[in-house]
Tab-separated table of C-alpha atoms in Angstrom:
chain	number	residue	atom	x	y	z
A	705	MET	CA	36.777	-21.302	-67.661
A	706	PRO	CA	36.008	-17.630	-68.425
A	707	HIS	CA	37.541	-16.197	-71.585
A	708	LEU	CA	39.267	-12.798	-71.801
A	709	LEU	CA	40.009	-11.009	-75.060
A	710	ILE	CA	42.425	-8.092	-74.685
A	711	SER	CA	44.007	-5.753	-77.205
A	712	GLY	CA	47.522	-4.417	-76.738
A	713	GLY	CA	48.469	-7.253	-74.424
A	714	THR	CA	52.181	-7.445	-75.208
A	715	ARG	CA	53.427	-4.808	-72.766
A	716	GLY	CA	52.519	-2.294	-70.074
A	717	ILE	CA	48.973	-2.355	-68.739
A	718	GLY	CA	47.918	-5.042	-71.186
A	719	LYS	CA	50.655	-7.449	-70.149
A	720	ALA	CA	49.905	-6.795	-66.469
A	721	CYS	CA	46.245	-7.627	-67.126
A	722	ILE	CA	47.140	-10.882	-68.836
A	723	GLU	CA	49.392	-11.928	-65.949
A	724	LEU	CA	46.641	-11.180	-63.416
A	725	PHE	CA	43.833	-12.898	-65.335
A	726	LEU	CA	45.971	-15.976	-65.959
A	727	LYS	CA	46.656	-16.120	-62.228
A	728	HIS	CA	42.903	-16.267	-61.654
A	729	GLY	CA	42.393	-19.106	-64.126
A	730	TYR	CA	41.132	-17.245	-67.189
A	731	LYS	CA	41.578	-18.342	-70.768
A	732	VAL	CA	43.286	-15.399	-72.511
A	733	SER	CA	43.388	-14.303	-76.144
A	734	SER	CA	45.502	-11.275	-77.056
A	735	VAL	CA	45.432	-9.192	-80.239
A	736	SER	CA	48.079	-6.676	-81.276
A	737	ARG	CA	49.827	-5.362	-84.362
A	738	THR	CA	52.896	-7.443	-83.527
A	739	GLY	CA	51.198	-10.662	-82.442
A	740	LYS	CA	53.251	-12.980	-80.251
A	741	PRO	CA	56.033	-11.088	-78.433
A	742	GLU	CA	59.474	-12.430	-77.574
A	743	ASN	CA	58.480	-12.500	-73.902
A	744	ALA	CA	55.220	-14.326	-74.619
A	745	LEU	CA	53.370	-15.642	-71.597
A	746	SER	CA	52.542	-19.322	-71.421
A	747	GLY	CA	48.871	-20.140	-71.808
A	748	VAL	CA	48.028	-17.102	-73.948
A	749	ASP	CA	46.848	-17.280	-77.559
A	750	TYR	CA	48.382	-14.344	-79.424
A	751	TYR	CA	46.936	-13.044	-82.699
A	752	VAL	CA	48.183	-10.434	-85.161
A	753	CYS	CA	45.522	-7.771	-85.629
A	754	ASP	CA	45.460	-4.039	-86.254
A	755	VAL	CA	42.440	-2.981	-84.208
A	756	SER	CA	41.978	0.100	-86.376
A	757	ASP	CA	41.027	-2.196	-89.293
A	758	PRO	CA	37.408	-3.387	-88.892
A	759	ALA	CA	37.818	-6.280	-91.354
A	760	GLN	CA	40.860	-7.614	-89.494
A	761	VAL	CA	39.075	-7.346	-86.160
A	762	SER	CA	35.987	-9.161	-87.440
A	763	ASP	CA	38.037	-11.991	-88.934
A	764	VAL	CA	40.262	-12.423	-85.882
A	765	VAL	CA	37.371	-12.357	-83.395
A	766	ASN	CA	35.640	-15.067	-85.435
A	767	GLU	CA	38.859	-17.097	-85.410
A	768	ILE	CA	39.279	-16.631	-81.662
A	769	THR	CA	35.674	-17.587	-80.932
A	770	ASN	CA	35.886	-20.699	-83.082
A	771	ALA	CA	39.104	-21.766	-81.350
A	772	ASN	CA	38.412	-20.779	-77.752
A	773	GLY	CA	34.683	-20.261	-77.371
A	774	THR	CA	32.569	-17.311	-76.310
A	775	ILE	CA	34.310	-14.143	-75.145
A	776	ASP	CA	33.172	-13.290	-71.619
A	777	VAL	CA	35.338	-10.224	-70.989
A	778	LEU	CA	36.702	-7.704	-73.484
A	779	ILE	CA	39.406	-5.233	-72.503
A	780	SER	CA	40.121	-2.644	-75.177
A	781	ASN	CA	43.592	-1.511	-74.182
A	782	ALA	CA	45.550	-0.831	-77.383
A	783	GLY	CA	46.453	2.817	-77.706
A	784	ILE	CA	48.975	5.199	-79.212
A	785	SER	CA	49.980	8.808	-78.662
A	786	HIS	CA	51.827	11.522	-80.579
A	787	SER	CA	53.076	14.347	-78.368
A	788	GLY	CA	53.611	17.804	-79.802
A	789	LEU	CA	51.974	21.061	-80.784
A	790	ILE	CA	48.673	20.627	-82.585
A	791	GLN	CA	49.923	22.852	-85.423
A	792	ASP	CA	52.596	20.266	-86.130
A	793	MET	CA	50.180	17.326	-86.238
A	794	THR	CA	49.208	15.929	-89.620
A	795	TYR	CA	45.973	14.448	-90.888
A	796	THR	CA	47.718	11.073	-90.807
A	797	ASP	CA	48.496	11.579	-87.105
A	798	TYR	CA	44.846	12.424	-86.499
A	799	ARG	CA	43.551	9.361	-88.303
A	800	ASP	CA	46.084	7.009	-86.688
A	801	ILE	CA	45.296	8.170	-83.151
A	802	MET	CA	41.513	8.296	-83.547
A	803	ASP	CA	41.272	5.046	-85.527
A	804	THR	CA	43.394	3.186	-82.979
A	805	ASN	CA	42.301	4.643	-79.651
A	806	PHE	CA	38.592	5.084	-80.361
A	807	GLY	CA	38.167	3.132	-83.591
A	808	GLY	CA	39.802	0.087	-82.031
A	809	LEU	CA	37.265	0.139	-79.205
A	810	PHE	CA	34.398	0.508	-81.667
A	811	ASN	CA	35.646	-2.308	-83.909
A	812	LEU	CA	36.202	-4.711	-81.015
A	813	THR	CA	32.861	-4.032	-79.361
A	814	LYS	CA	31.013	-4.351	-82.651
A	815	ALA	CA	32.621	-7.771	-83.111
A	816	VAL	CA	31.904	-9.185	-79.632
A	817	ILE	CA	28.555	-7.604	-78.722
A	818	PRO	CA	26.391	-10.036	-80.759
A	819	GLN	CA	27.674	-13.075	-78.868
A	820	MET	CA	27.355	-11.285	-75.510
A	821	VAL	CA	23.786	-10.230	-76.278
A	822	SER	CA	22.993	-13.776	-77.363
A	823	HIS	CA	24.170	-15.090	-73.979
A	824	LYS	CA	22.708	-12.122	-72.024
A	825	ASN	CA	26.044	-11.804	-70.279
A	826	GLY	CA	29.419	-10.155	-70.673
A	827	VAL	CA	31.712	-7.357	-69.558
A	828	ILE	CA	33.277	-4.695	-71.760
A	829	LEU	CA	36.124	-2.591	-70.370
A	830	ALA	CA	38.247	0.130	-71.923
A	831	VAL	CA	41.506	1.719	-70.898
A	832	SER	CA	40.965	5.449	-71.269
A	833	SER	CA	43.051	8.269	-69.755
A	834	MET	CA	42.595	11.166	-67.374
A	835	TRP	CA	43.526	13.403	-70.321
A	836	GLY	CA	40.223	12.394	-71.883
A	837	GLN	CA	38.496	14.071	-68.949
A	838	THR	CA	40.596	17.198	-68.570
A	839	GLY	CA	42.759	17.538	-71.696
A	840	ALA	CA	46.531	17.905	-71.877
A	841	SER	CA	48.725	20.456	-73.586
A	842	CYS	CA	50.691	18.881	-76.446
A	843	GLU	CA	48.392	15.844	-76.226
A	844	ALA	CA	45.334	17.343	-77.923
A	845	LEU	CA	44.614	14.485	-80.330
A	846	TYR	CA	45.248	11.836	-77.681
A	847	SER	CA	42.966	13.705	-75.266
A	848	ALA	CA	40.239	13.954	-77.913
A	849	SER	CA	40.417	10.234	-78.679
A	850	LYS	CA	40.105	9.319	-75.005
A	851	GLY	CA	37.229	11.763	-74.554
A	852	ALA	CA	35.450	9.864	-77.317
A	853	VAL	CA	36.166	6.601	-75.496
A	854	ASP	CA	34.570	7.956	-72.302
A	855	SER	CA	31.387	9.110	-74.040
A	856	TYR	CA	31.086	5.843	-75.958
A	857	ILE	CA	31.460	3.767	-72.783
A	858	LYS	CA	28.661	5.693	-71.047
A	859	ALA	CA	26.337	5.418	-74.032
A	860	LEU	CA	27.103	1.734	-74.565
A	861	ALA	CA	26.371	0.970	-70.912
A	862	LYS	CA	22.860	2.379	-71.363
A	863	GLU	CA	22.370	0.453	-74.593
A	864	LEU	CA	23.619	-2.921	-73.348
A	865	GLY	CA	22.447	-2.844	-69.736
A	866	PRO	CA	19.087	-4.457	-70.563
A	867	SER	CA	21.013	-7.372	-72.097
A	868	GLY	CA	22.923	-7.988	-68.871
A	869	ILE	CA	26.189	-6.568	-70.210
A	870	ARG	CA	28.225	-4.191	-68.058
A	871	VAL	CA	30.440	-1.534	-69.665
A	872	ASN	CA	33.067	0.516	-67.803
A	873	ALA	CA	36.452	2.159	-68.295
A	874	VAL	CA	39.494	2.927	-66.219
A	875	SER	CA	41.056	6.358	-66.557
A	876	PRO	CA	44.753	6.043	-65.666
A	877	GLY	CA	46.903	8.961	-64.672
A	878	CYS	CA	50.678	8.954	-65.011
A	879	ILE	CA	51.544	5.267	-65.299
A	880	ASP	CA	55.110	4.058	-65.711
A	881	THR	CA	54.822	2.431	-69.161
A	882	ASP	CA	56.565	2.700	-72.528
A	883	MET	CA	54.129	5.462	-73.489
A	884	MET	CA	55.995	7.722	-71.057
A	885	SER	CA	59.380	7.025	-72.645
A	886	CYS	CA	59.215	10.367	-74.472
A	887	TYR	CA	59.271	12.189	-71.123
A	888	SER	CA	62.558	13.174	-69.511
A	889	ALA	CA	63.448	12.317	-65.920
A	890	GLU	CA	62.714	15.937	-65.034
A	891	ASP	CA	59.283	15.754	-66.672
A	892	LYS	CA	58.452	12.568	-64.785
A	893	ALA	CA	59.593	14.135	-61.508
A	894	ALA	CA	57.343	17.119	-62.160
A	895	LEU	CA	54.378	14.814	-62.815
A	896	CYS	CA	55.095	13.009	-59.536
A	897	GLU	CA	55.050	16.354	-57.727
A	898	GLU	CA	51.633	17.126	-59.245
A	899	THR	CA	50.292	13.749	-58.092
A	900	PRO	CA	49.088	13.824	-54.457
A	901	LEU	CA	50.438	10.316	-53.855
A	902	GLY	CA	53.807	11.557	-55.099
A	903	LYS	CA	54.658	8.787	-57.537
A	904	LEU	CA	53.951	7.249	-60.910
A	905	GLY	CA	51.419	4.449	-61.006
A	906	THR	CA	52.276	0.919	-62.106
A	907	PRO	CA	50.595	-1.224	-64.776
A	908	SER	CA	49.656	-3.797	-62.135
A	909	GLU	CA	47.737	-1.174	-60.152
A	910	VAL	CA	45.593	-0.449	-63.203
A	911	ALA	CA	45.185	-4.166	-63.931
A	912	GLU	CA	43.822	-4.784	-60.432
A	913	VAL	CA	41.059	-2.214	-60.983
A	914	LEU	CA	40.155	-3.765	-64.339
A	915	TYR	CA	39.981	-7.191	-62.722
A	916	PHE	CA	37.680	-5.847	-60.019
A	917	LEU	CA	35.396	-4.186	-62.561
A	918	GLN	CA	34.830	-7.424	-64.449
A	919	SER	CA	34.252	-9.445	-61.281
A	920	ASP	CA	30.971	-10.204	-59.535
A	921	LYS	CA	32.040	-7.766	-56.818
A	922	ALA	CA	31.297	-4.990	-59.337
A	923	SER	CA	27.981	-6.479	-60.456
A	924	PHE	CA	26.059	-3.196	-59.963
A	925	ILE	CA	28.672	-0.947	-61.588
A	926	THR	CA	28.233	0.123	-65.206
A	927	GLY	CA	28.764	3.236	-67.290
A	928	GLN	CA	31.567	4.472	-65.038
A	929	ILE	CA	34.953	6.006	-65.832
A	930	VAL	CA	37.067	4.969	-62.849
A	931	GLY	CA	40.083	7.146	-62.139
A	932	VAL	CA	43.375	5.420	-61.322
A	933	ASN	CA	45.523	8.519	-61.100
A	934	GLY	CA	46.981	8.867	-57.595
A	935	GLY	CA	44.784	11.911	-56.993
A	936	PHE	CA	46.174	13.878	-59.967
A	937	LEU	CA	42.633	14.590	-61.148
A	938	ILE	CA	40.164	15.234	-58.332
């Protein structure tokens, strides 16, 4: 039974991924700052872990591996955002966003790569954002963190390809998750108008692309940032 480790699996895209991978018979381990949610899914092992803390990540990944075996697929999904003018952002905001969105990816990959290299097999996936490719007003720090994710994914794919490990990312557009709760109905309507398909995306639509990318059907795909944005960014 293949083993998935996912961060930020308690809601949104992460929860949709867990539901889909469970449906396909995967063993699933989830790490998040809150651990096991009230709406926990049966068959999932939930762990408390702040992915921005390298020591926590190392300890938890060792615990997960000892309990459930080798990690075959990693999805780095945990992410945060602070919207507002850059002049109003603090150093703490900067560190929190960068250490979670990019640092979390770095910490997780550093923890799982040795076992994947040892087995000459594995898939690493990240949930990035279209703002990492084009930038967004009032989302400068978030955009910067996702730009770092994109560059890291491309570099890591080159580094790990000879070991049989594929590395890719999805780059969602406007997806109807809790992260959009700060937007008004008018803002969301405007984003829909800017999206050629005329709607917000759903977490399950992103999850389906992530599932494809880790499958054998994507066996010759690595180092790619795959847009899931309804045509917003073309």
